[in-house]
Amino acid sequence: MKDLGCDTGRATPRRRFLGYCAAGIGALSLAGCDRASTDGHRDSSPAERDLPGTSDWRVVDRGPDDAILGYADQVSVRPGQPLALRVSTTARRFRVSAFRVGWYQGAQARLVWRSERVPGREQRAPDLHPLTRTVRAGWRRTLTVDTEGWPEGAYLLRLDADEGHQRYVPVVVRSASGAGRTVLLHAPATWQAYNGWGGYSLYSGQDGGYQQRSTIVSFDRPYDGSGAEKFLVYERAAVVLAERLGIPLAYTTGIDVHRDPGVLRKATAVVVLGHDEYWTPRQRRELVRARDAGTNVAILGANTCFRRVRLETHGDEPGHRPGRSVVCYKSSFARDPSYPARPDLVTTDFRSGPGADPESSFTGVLYEGFPTDAPYVVHQPRHWLFEGTGVRQGQAFDHLVGVEYDRVTPTAPTPRRIEIVAHSPLRCNGERSHQDSAYYTVPSGAGVFATGTMRWVEALMAGTRDNGRNHAMDAATGAFVTRTTENLLRAFAEGPAARHRPQPRRNVEEVYGRS
């Protein structure tokens, strides 16, 4: 749940459309539509995507809360770097299986490594910092995982207790360079912001209220739920689709871009996945710098780059790794130690003072509110993004707009050469408004596309058994979103989009009128 409301219909009947490969498909069931890229781009390790996968990668029985859970000492590693796991379990023994997420002939994951059975033990209760309400497990290391030979990519480490209970630990094996590749940008800072393990997140405290929320959250604790909810819902399907296309890919996280932005240098594109809300100012600057050097940016969600955060070292454990805490005081920014001396580092919303810099100057769209559930309405059916979908102006796809949304806001900082390609009427908390998908270009030739809805990546799974939260989206919606995303990723993989795709048609005044 958000702590921001709206600042400010009736579902349109479904129409059939032409141009998708087969009825009832989503990105995760596209075996009949799989085809090599026609633009000459291939995966840097093309054999990897075509290896046989396994269907046995899912968590099917979480068991009691304390059955088995764990966390890694790093959000990402380079291939071959060791990774420490800290696990607590009521089982006598458990084992770890490392599944790399990808296409794998439609299986979506491949078993890369499996441990021997490891002795289990229950670890101590977590610590709670009284001032910042930071929960930190502080568990002892259980085992060290050698990632030698692991391909770059997104991984789910599954912990399997002898009794059959399971949890995930998500890890990215990151790329050193994204040159000539499309960089998939994972969002662990946002995963952690919503993580309520131990009773506290950046949204609520143990009493469920906002006032008792954490102002600093630590990566030194497990994720709640299955252990990888945000990745599974908002990122996994996009990774699978990108790997199926065979375009050259690189993998990193927002935290790693903050630490070492070199991965963005000469990248053809960056894909910001389905829910990436929490950014450091440096991460944002580096993405803007990459865009201005010719790197395309695809934003497959909403509410992107909304919170301004800081990464800090928290705790005094020997060997404690830096940047293991995410700081965001939000509306309590006056309590932030950076206030008022360093207004650029005060952790609140990017659009808010001090140091206000609304996200729309980068994304093209402005987050407006939640919750909403509305049809997605096509405004520019002839746009290259929609090639092959057969859509018509005004055609609607039920439930695709939600639960949060963005729109082009003429009164906010907005790139000049921007085109609204979808314009969807909605209601949010009783107020009428619109959601927009928008595309703009900059002088470097780079294109930026923002979907303006948080359900875009979930819709890649619509109509399949792996349908995320689903939200009643159907297979036709899944096919439309899949083909549009294919068009987007293939075009962006070719280099600066303005050099080989039509320039955006400036239509904000046409849509919204003169402000």
Coordinates of N, CA and C in Angstrom, one line a residue, residues 97-286:
S97 N 19.2 -24.7 -3.7 CA 19.2 -24.9 -5.2 C 19.2 -23.5 -5.8
A98 N 20.1 -23.3 -6.8 CA 20.2 -22.0 -7.5 C 19.6 -22.1 -8.8
F99 N 18.5 -21.4 -9.1 CA 17.8 -21.4 -10.3 C 18.0 -20.1 -11.0
R100 N 18.5 -20.1 -12.3 CA 18.7 -18.9 -13.1 C 17.4 -18.7 -13.9
V101 N 16.8 -17.5 -13.8 CA 15.5 -17.2 -14.5 C 15.8 -16.9 -15.9
G102 N 15.1 -17.4 -16.8 CA 15.3 -17.1 -18.3 C 14.2 -17.8 -19.1
W103 N 14.5 -17.9 -20.4 CA 13.6 -18.6 -21.3 C 13.5 -20.1 -21.2
Y104 N 14.6 -20.7 -21.5 CA 14.8 -22.2 -21.3 C 13.6 -23.0 -21.9
Q105 N 13.4 -22.7 -23.2 CA 12.3 -23.4 -23.9 C 11.0 -23.3 -23.2
G106 N 10.7 -22.2 -22.5 CA 9.5 -22.0 -21.9 C 9.4 -22.5 -20.4
A107 N 10.4 -23.1 -19.9 CA 10.4 -23.6 -18.5 C 10.6 -22.5 -17.5
Q108 N 11.3 -21.4 -17.9 CA 11.5 -20.1 -17.2 C 12.6 -20.2 -16.2
A109 N 13.2 -21.3 -15.9 CA 14.4 -21.3 -15.0 C 15.2 -22.6 -15.3
R110 N 16.5 -22.5 -14.9 CA 17.4 -23.6 -15.1 C 18.1 -23.8 -13.8
L111 N 18.2 -25.1 -13.3 CA 19.0 -25.4 -12.1 C 20.5 -25.3 -12.5
V112 N 21.2 -24.4 -11.8 CA 22.6 -24.1 -12.1 C 23.5 -24.8 -11.1
W113 N 23.0 -24.9 -9.8 CA 23.8 -25.5 -8.8 C 22.9 -26.0 -7.6
R114 N 23.3 -27.0 -6.9 CA 22.6 -27.5 -5.8 C 23.6 -27.9 -4.7
S115 N 23.4 -27.5 -3.5 CA 24.2 -27.9 -2.4 C 24.0 -29.3 -1.9
E116 N 24.9 -29.8 -1.1 CA 24.6 -31.0 -0.3 C 23.6 -30.6 0.8
R117 N 23.2 -31.6 1.5 CA 22.3 -31.2 2.7 C 23.1 -30.6 3.8
V118 N 22.6 -29.5 4.3 CA 23.3 -28.6 5.2 C 22.7 -28.7 6.6
P119 N 23.4 -28.9 7.7 CA 22.8 -28.9 9.0 C 22.0 -27.6 9.3
G120 N 20.8 -27.7 9.8 CA 20.0 -26.5 10.1 C 20.0 -26.2 11.5
R121 N 19.7 -24.9 11.8 CA 19.5 -24.4 13.2 C 18.7 -23.2 13.2
E122 N 18.0 -23.0 14.3 CA 17.3 -21.8 14.5 C 18.2 -20.7 15.0
Q123 N 18.1 -19.5 14.3 CA 19.0 -18.4 14.7 C 18.2 -17.4 15.6
R124 N 19.0 -16.5 16.1 CA 18.4 -15.7 17.2 C 17.3 -14.7 16.7
A125 N 16.6 -14.1 17.6 CA 15.6 -13.1 17.3 C 16.3 -11.9 16.8
P126 N 15.6 -11.1 15.9 CA 16.3 -10.0 15.3 C 16.4 -8.8 16.3
D127 N 17.3 -7.9 15.9 CA 17.4 -6.6 16.7 C 16.5 -5.6 16.1
L128 N 16.1 -4.6 16.9 CA 15.3 -3.5 16.5 C 15.9 -2.2 17.0
H129 N 16.4 -1.4 16.1 CA 17.0 -0.1 16.4 C 15.8 0.8 16.8
P130 N 15.8 1.4 18.1 CA 14.7 2.1 18.6 C 14.4 3.4 17.9
L131 N 15.4 4.1 17.4 CA 15.2 5.4 16.8 C 14.7 5.3 15.4
T132 N 15.3 4.5 14.6 CA 14.9 4.3 13.2 C 14.0 3.2 12.9
R133 N 13.7 2.4 14.0 CA 12.9 1.2 13.9 C 13.4 0.2 12.7
T134 N 14.7 0.1 12.7 CA 15.3 -0.8 11.7 C 15.4 -2.2 12.3
V135 N 14.9 -3.2 11.5 CA 15.0 -4.6 11.9 C 16.2 -5.2 11.3
R136 N 17.1 -5.8 12.0 CA 18.3 -6.4 11.5 C 18.4 -7.8 12.2
A137 N 18.5 -8.9 11.3 CA 18.5 -10.2 11.9 C 19.9 -10.5 12.5
G138 N 21.0 -10.1 11.9 CA 22.3 -10.3 12.5 C 22.6 -11.8 12.7
W139 N 22.2 -12.6 11.8 CA 22.4 -14.1 11.9 C 23.9 -14.4 11.6
R140 N 24.3 -15.6 12.1 CA 25.6 -16.1 11.7 C 25.6 -16.7 10.3
R141 N 26.7 -16.7 9.7 CA 26.8 -17.3 8.4 C 26.6 -18.8 8.4
T142 N 25.7 -19.3 7.5 CA 25.4 -20.7 7.5 C 26.3 -21.5 6.5
L143 N 26.4 -20.9 5.3 CA 27.3 -21.5 4.3 C 27.7 -20.5 3.3
T144 N 28.8 -20.7 2.6 CA 29.3 -19.9 1.5 C 29.1 -20.6 0.2
V145 N 28.5 -19.8 -0.8 CA 28.2 -20.4 -2.1 C 29.2 -19.9 -3.1
D146 N 29.8 -20.8 -3.8 CA 30.8 -20.4 -4.8 C 30.0 -20.3 -6.2
T147 N 30.1 -19.1 -6.8 CA 29.3 -18.9 -8.0 C 30.2 -19.1 -9.3
E148 N 31.3 -19.7 -9.1 CA 32.1 -20.0 -10.3 C 31.3 -20.8 -11.4
G149 N 31.4 -20.2 -12.6 CA 30.7 -20.9 -13.7 C 29.2 -20.5 -13.8
W150 N 28.7 -19.6 -12.9 CA 27.3 -19.2 -13.0 C 27.2 -18.1 -14.1
P151 N 26.3 -18.2 -15.0 CA 26.1 -17.2 -16.0 C 25.5 -15.9 -15.4
E152 N 25.8 -14.8 -15.9 CA 25.1 -13.5 -15.5 C 23.6 -13.7 -15.6
G153 N 22.9 -13.1 -14.6 CA 21.5 -13.2 -14.7 C 20.8 -13.0 -13.4
A154 N 19.5 -13.2 -13.3 CA 18.7 -13.1 -12.1 C 18.5 -14.5 -11.6
Y155 N 18.7 -14.7 -10.3 CA 18.7 -16.0 -9.7 C 17.7 -16.1 -8.5
L156 N 17.0 -17.2 -8.4 CA 16.3 -17.5 -7.2 C 17.0 -18.7 -6.5
L157 N 17.5 -18.4 -5.3 CA 18.1 -19.5 -4.5 C 17.0 -20.0 -3.6
R158 N 16.6 -21.3 -3.8 CA 15.5 -21.9 -3.1 C 16.1 -22.7 -1.9
L159 N 15.6 -22.4 -0.7 CA 15.9 -23.1 0.5 C 14.9 -24.2 0.7
D160 N 15.3 -25.5 0.7 CA 14.4 -26.6 0.9 C 14.7 -27.3 2.2
A161 N 13.8 -27.2 3.1 CA 14.0 -28.0 4.4 C 13.6 -29.4 4.2
D162 N 14.2 -30.3 5.0 CA 13.9 -31.7 5.0 C 12.4 -32.0 5.0
E163 N 11.7 -31.2 5.8 CA 10.2 -31.4 5.9 C 9.4 -31.0 4.7
G164 N 10.1 -30.4 3.7 CA 9.4 -30.0 2.5 C 9.1 -28.5 2.4
H165 N 9.4 -27.7 3.4 CA 9.1 -26.3 3.4 C 10.1 -25.5 2.7
Q166 N 9.7 -24.4 2.0 CA 10.6 -23.7 1.1 C 10.5 -22.2 1.2
R167 N 11.6 -21.5 0.9 CA 11.7 -20.1 0.7 C 12.7 -19.7 -0.3
Y168 N 12.5 -18.5 -0.9 CA 13.5 -18.0 -1.8 C 14.5 -17.0 -1.2
V169 N 15.7 -16.9 -1.8 CA 16.6 -15.8 -1.6 C 16.9 -15.3 -2.9
P170 N 16.5 -14.1 -3.4 CA 16.8 -13.6 -4.7 C 18.2 -12.9 -4.7
V171 N 18.9 -13.2 -5.8 CA 20.3 -12.7 -6.0 C 20.5 -12.4 -7.5
V172 N 21.2 -11.3 -7.8 CA 21.6 -11.0 -9.2 C 23.1 -11.3 -9.4
V173 N 23.4 -12.1 -10.4 CA 24.8 -12.2 -10.8 C 25.0 -11.2 -11.9
R174 N 25.6 -10.1 -11.5 CA 25.6 -8.9 -12.3 C 26.7 -8.8 -13.4
S175 N 26.5 -8.0 -14.4 CA 27.4 -7.9 -15.5 C 28.4 -6.8 -15.2
A176 N 29.6 -6.9 -15.7 CA 30.6 -5.9 -15.5 C 30.4 -4.8 -16.5
S177 N 29.9 -5.1 -17.7 CA 29.7 -4.1 -18.8 C 28.4 -4.4 -19.5
G178 N 27.7 -3.3 -19.9 CA 26.5 -3.4 -20.7 C 26.7 -2.9 -22.1
A179 N 28.0 -2.6 -22.5 CA 28.2 -2.1 -23.8 C 27.7 -3.0 -24.9
G180 N 26.9 -2.3 -25.8 CA 26.2 -3.1 -26.9 C 25.1 -4.0 -26.4
R181 N 24.7 -3.9 -25.2 CA 23.6 -4.8 -24.7 C 22.5 -4.0 -24.1
T182 N 21.4 -4.7 -23.9 CA 20.2 -4.1 -23.1 C 20.4 -4.5 -21.7
V183 N 20.4 -3.5 -20.8 CA 20.7 -3.8 -19.4 C 19.3 -3.9 -18.7
L184 N 19.1 -5.0 -18.0 CA 17.9 -5.3 -17.2 C 18.3 -4.8 -15.8
L185 N 17.5 -3.8 -15.3 CA 17.8 -3.1 -14.0 C 16.8 -3.6 -13.0
H186 N 17.3 -4.4 -12.1 CA 16.5 -4.9 -11.0 C 16.5 -3.9 -9.8
A187 N 15.4 -4.1 -8.9 CA 15.1 -3.0 -8.0 C 15.1 -3.5 -6.5
P188 N 16.2 -4.0 -6.0 CA 16.2 -4.5 -4.6 C 15.9 -3.4 -3.6
A189 N 16.2 -2.1 -3.8 CA 15.9 -1.1 -2.9 C 14.4 -1.0 -2.7
T190 N 13.6 -1.2 -3.8 CA 12.2 -1.2 -3.6 C 11.7 -2.5 -3.0
W191 N 12.3 -3.6 -3.3 CA 11.9 -4.9 -2.6 C 12.1 -4.7 -1.1
Q192 N 13.2 -4.1 -0.7 CA 13.4 -3.9 0.7 C 12.5 -2.9 1.4
A193 N 12.2 -1.9 0.6 CA 11.3 -0.8 1.2 C 9.9 -1.4 1.6
Y194 N 9.4 -2.4 0.9 CA 8.1 -3.0 1.2 C 8.3 -4.2 2.1
N195 N 9.4 -4.7 2.3 CA 9.7 -5.9 3.1 C 9.2 -5.7 4.6
G196 N 8.2 -6.4 5.0 CA 7.7 -6.3 6.4 C 8.2 -7.3 7.3
W197 N 9.3 -8.1 7.0 CA 9.8 -9.1 7.9 C 10.3 -8.5 9.2
G198 N 9.9 -9.1 10.3 CA 10.2 -8.5 11.6 C 9.2 -7.5 12.1
G199 N 8.2 -7.2 11.3 CA 7.2 -6.3 11.7 C 7.3 -4.9 11.2
Y200 N 8.3 -4.5 10.5 CA 8.6 -3.1 10.1 C 9.0 -3.0 8.6
S201 N 8.5 -2.0 7.9 CA 8.9 -1.7 6.6 C 8.9 -0.1 6.5
L202 N 9.2 0.4 5.3 CA 9.2 1.8 5.2 C 7.7 2.4 5.1
Y203 N 6.8 1.4 5.2 CA 5.4 1.8 5.1 C 4.6 1.7 6.4
S204 N 5.0 0.7 7.3 CA 4.2 0.5 8.5 C 5.1 -0.1 9.6
G205 N 4.6 0.0 10.8 CA 5.3 -0.6 11.9 C 4.6 -1.8 12.4
Q206 N 5.0 -2.3 13.5 CA 4.4 -3.6 14.0 C 2.9 -3.4 14.3
D207 N 2.5 -2.2 14.6 CA 1.0 -1.9 14.9 C 0.3 -1.7 13.6
G208 N 0.9 -1.8 12.4 CA 0.3 -1.6 11.2 C 0.1 -0.2 10.7
G209 N 0.6 0.8 11.6 CA 0.4 2.2 11.3 C 1.6 2.8 10.6
Y210 N 1.3 3.9 9.9 CA 2.4 4.6 9.2 C 3.3 5.4 10.1
Q211 N 2.8 5.9 11.2 CA 3.7 6.7 12.1 C 4.8 5.8 12.8
Q212 N 4.6 4.5 12.9 CA 5.6 3.7 13.5 C 6.4 2.9 12.5
R213 N 6.4 3.4 11.2 CA 7.2 2.7 10.2 C 8.7 2.9 10.4
S214 N 9.5 2.1 9.8 CA 10.9 2.3 9.7 C 11.3 3.5 8.9
T215 N 12.3 4.2 9.3 CA 12.9 5.2 8.4 C 14.2 4.7 7.8
I216 N 14.7 3.6 8.3 CA 15.8 2.9 7.6 C 15.5 1.4 7.6
V217 N 15.7 0.8 6.5 CA 15.5 -0.7 6.5 C 16.8 -1.4 6.0
S218 N 17.0 -2.6 6.5 CA 18.3 -3.3 6.3 C 18.1 -4.5 5.4
F219 N 19.1 -4.7 4.6 CA 19.2 -6.0 3.8 C 19.6 -7.2 4.6
D220 N 20.0 -6.9 5.9 CA 20.4 -8.0 6.7 C 19.2 -8.6 7.4
R221 N 18.3 -9.1 6.6 CA 17.1 -9.8 7.1 C 16.5 -10.5 5.9
P222 N 15.7 -11.5 6.1 CA 15.0 -12.2 5.0 C 13.9 -11.3 4.5
Y223 N 13.4 -11.6 3.3 CA 12.2 -11.0 2.7 C 11.0 -11.7 3.2
D224 N 9.9 -11.1 3.4 CA 8.7 -11.7 3.8 C 8.0 -12.5 2.7
G225 N 6.9 -13.2 3.0 CA 6.2 -14.0 2.0 C 7.1 -15.2 1.5
S226 N 7.1 -15.4 0.2 CA 7.9 -16.4 -0.4 C 9.4 -16.1 -0.3
G227 N 9.7 -14.9 -0.1 CA 11.1 -14.4 -0.1 C 11.5 -13.7 -1.3
A228 N 10.6 -13.6 -2.4 CA 10.9 -12.9 -3.6 C 9.7 -12.4 -4.3
E229 N 8.7 -11.9 -3.5 CA 7.4 -11.5 -4.1 C 7.6 -10.4 -5.2
K230 N 8.3 -9.4 -4.8 CA 8.4 -8.2 -5.8 C 9.1 -8.7 -7.1
F231 N 10.1 -9.5 -7.0 CA 10.8 -9.9 -8.2 C 9.8 -10.8 -9.0
L232 N 9.1 -11.7 -8.4 CA 8.3 -12.6 -9.1 C 7.1 -11.9 -9.8
V233 N 6.5 -10.9 -9.2 CA 5.4 -10.3 -9.7 C 5.8 -9.2 -10.8
Y234 N 6.8 -8.4 -10.5 CA 7.1 -7.2 -11.3 C 8.3 -7.3 -12.2
E235 N 9.1 -8.4 -12.1 CA 10.3 -8.5 -12.9 C 10.5 -9.8 -13.7
R236 N 10.1 -10.9 -13.1 CA 10.4 -12.2 -13.7 C 9.9 -12.3 -15.2
A237 N 8.7 -12.0 -15.4 CA 8.1 -12.2 -16.8 C 8.9 -11.3 -17.8
A238 N 9.3 -10.2 -17.4 CA 10.1 -9.3 -18.4 C 11.5 -9.9 -18.7
V239 N 12.1 -10.5 -17.7 CA 13.4 -11.2 -17.9 C 13.2 -12.4 -18.8
V240 N 12.1 -13.2 -18.6 CA 11.9 -14.3 -19.5 C 11.7 -13.9 -20.9
L241 N 10.8 -12.8 -21.1 CA 10.6 -12.3 -22.5 C 11.8 -11.8 -23.1
A242 N 12.6 -11.0 -22.4 CA 13.9 -10.4 -23.0 C 14.8 -11.6 -23.4
E243 N 14.9 -12.6 -22.6 CA 15.8 -13.7 -23.0 C 15.3 -14.5 -24.2
R244 N 14.0 -14.6 -24.2 CA 13.4 -15.3 -25.4 C 13.7 -14.6 -26.7
L245 N 13.8 -13.3 -26.7 CA 14.0 -12.5 -27.9 C 15.4 -12.7 -28.4
G246 N 16.3 -13.1 -27.6 CA 17.7 -13.3 -28.1 C 18.5 -12.1 -28.3
I247 N 18.0 -10.9 -27.7 CA 18.8 -9.7 -27.8 C 20.0 -9.8 -26.8
P248 N 21.1 -9.1 -27.0 CA 22.2 -9.2 -26.1 C 21.8 -8.5 -24.8
L249 N 22.0 -9.2 -23.6 CA 21.5 -8.7 -22.3 C 22.6 -8.5 -21.3
A250 N 22.4 -7.6 -20.4 CA 23.3 -7.5 -19.3 C 22.4 -7.3 -18.1
Y251 N 22.9 -7.5 -16.9 CA 22.1 -7.6 -15.7 C 22.7 -6.8 -14.5
T252 N 21.9 -6.0 -13.9 CA 22.5 -5.2 -12.7 C 21.3 -4.8 -11.8
T253 N 21.6 -4.0 -10.8 CA 20.6 -3.5 -9.9 C 20.8 -2.0 -9.8
G254 N 19.7 -1.3 -9.3 CA 19.8 0.1 -9.0 C 20.9 0.4 -8.0
I255 N 21.1 -0.4 -7.0 CA 22.1 -0.2 -6.0 C 23.5 -0.3 -6.7
D256 N 23.7 -1.2 -7.6 CA 25.0 -1.4 -8.3 C 25.3 -0.2 -9.2
V257 N 24.2 0.3 -9.9 CA 24.4 1.5 -10.7 C 24.9 2.7 -9.8
H258 N 24.4 2.8 -8.6 CA 24.8 3.8 -7.7 C 26.3 3.6 -7.3
R259 N 26.7 2.4 -7.1 CA 28.1 2.1 -6.7 C 29.1 2.2 -7.8
D260 N 28.7 1.7 -9.0 CA 29.6 1.6 -10.1 C 28.8 1.7 -11.4
P261 N 28.6 2.9 -11.9 CA 27.7 3.1 -13.1 C 28.3 2.7 -14.4
G262 N 29.5 2.2 -14.4 CA 30.2 1.8 -15.6 C 29.4 0.8 -16.4
V263 N 28.5 0.0 -15.8 CA 27.7 -1.0 -16.6 C 26.8 -0.3 -17.6
L264 N 26.5 1.0 -17.4 CA 25.6 1.7 -18.3 C 26.4 2.2 -19.6
R265 N 27.7 2.3 -19.5 CA 28.4 2.9 -20.6 C 28.3 2.2 -21.9
K266 N 27.8 2.9 -22.9 CA 27.6 2.4 -24.3 C 26.6 1.3 -24.3
A267 N 25.7 1.2 -23.3 CA 24.6 0.2 -23.4 C 23.6 0.7 -24.5
T268 N 23.0 -0.2 -25.2 CA 22.0 0.2 -26.2 C 20.7 0.6 -25.5
A269 N 20.4 0.0 -24.4 CA 19.1 0.3 -23.7 C 19.2 -0.1 -22.2
V270 N 18.4 0.5 -21.4 CA 18.2 0.1 -20.0 C 16.7 -0.2 -19.8
V271 N 16.4 -1.3 -19.2 CA 15.0 -1.7 -19.0 C 14.7 -1.5 -17.5
V272 N 13.9 -0.5 -17.1 CA 13.5 -0.3 -15.7 C 12.3 -1.2 -15.5
L273 N 12.3 -2.1 -14.6 CA 11.3 -3.2 -14.5 C 10.1 -2.7 -13.8
G274 N 9.1 -3.5 -13.5 CA 7.7 -3.2 -13.2 C 7.4 -2.3 -12.0
H275 N 8.3 -2.3 -11.0 CA 8.1 -1.5 -9.8 C 9.4 -1.1 -9.2
D276 N 9.9 0.1 -9.6 CA 11.2 0.6 -9.2 C 11.0 2.0 -8.7
E277 N 10.6 2.1 -7.4 CA 10.2 3.3 -6.8 C 11.3 4.1 -6.1
Y278 N 12.3 3.4 -5.6 CA 13.3 3.9 -4.6 C 14.6 4.1 -5.3
W279 N 15.1 5.3 -5.6 CA 16.3 5.6 -6.3 C 17.2 6.5 -5.4
T280 N 18.5 6.3 -5.6 CA 19.4 7.4 -5.0 C 19.5 8.5 -6.1
P281 N 19.9 9.7 -5.7 CA 20.1 10.8 -6.6 C 21.2 10.4 -7.6
R282 N 22.2 9.7 -7.2 CA 23.3 9.3 -8.1 C 22.8 8.3 -9.2
Q283 N 22.0 7.3 -8.8 CA 21.4 6.4 -9.7 C 20.6 7.1 -10.8
R284 N 19.8 8.1 -10.4 CA 19.1 8.9 -11.4 C 20.0 9.6 -12.3
R285 N 21.0 10.3 -11.7 CA 21.9 11.1 -12.6 C 22.6 10.2 -13.6
E286 N 23.0 9.0 -13.2 CA 23.7 8.1 -14.1 C 22.7 7.6 -15.2

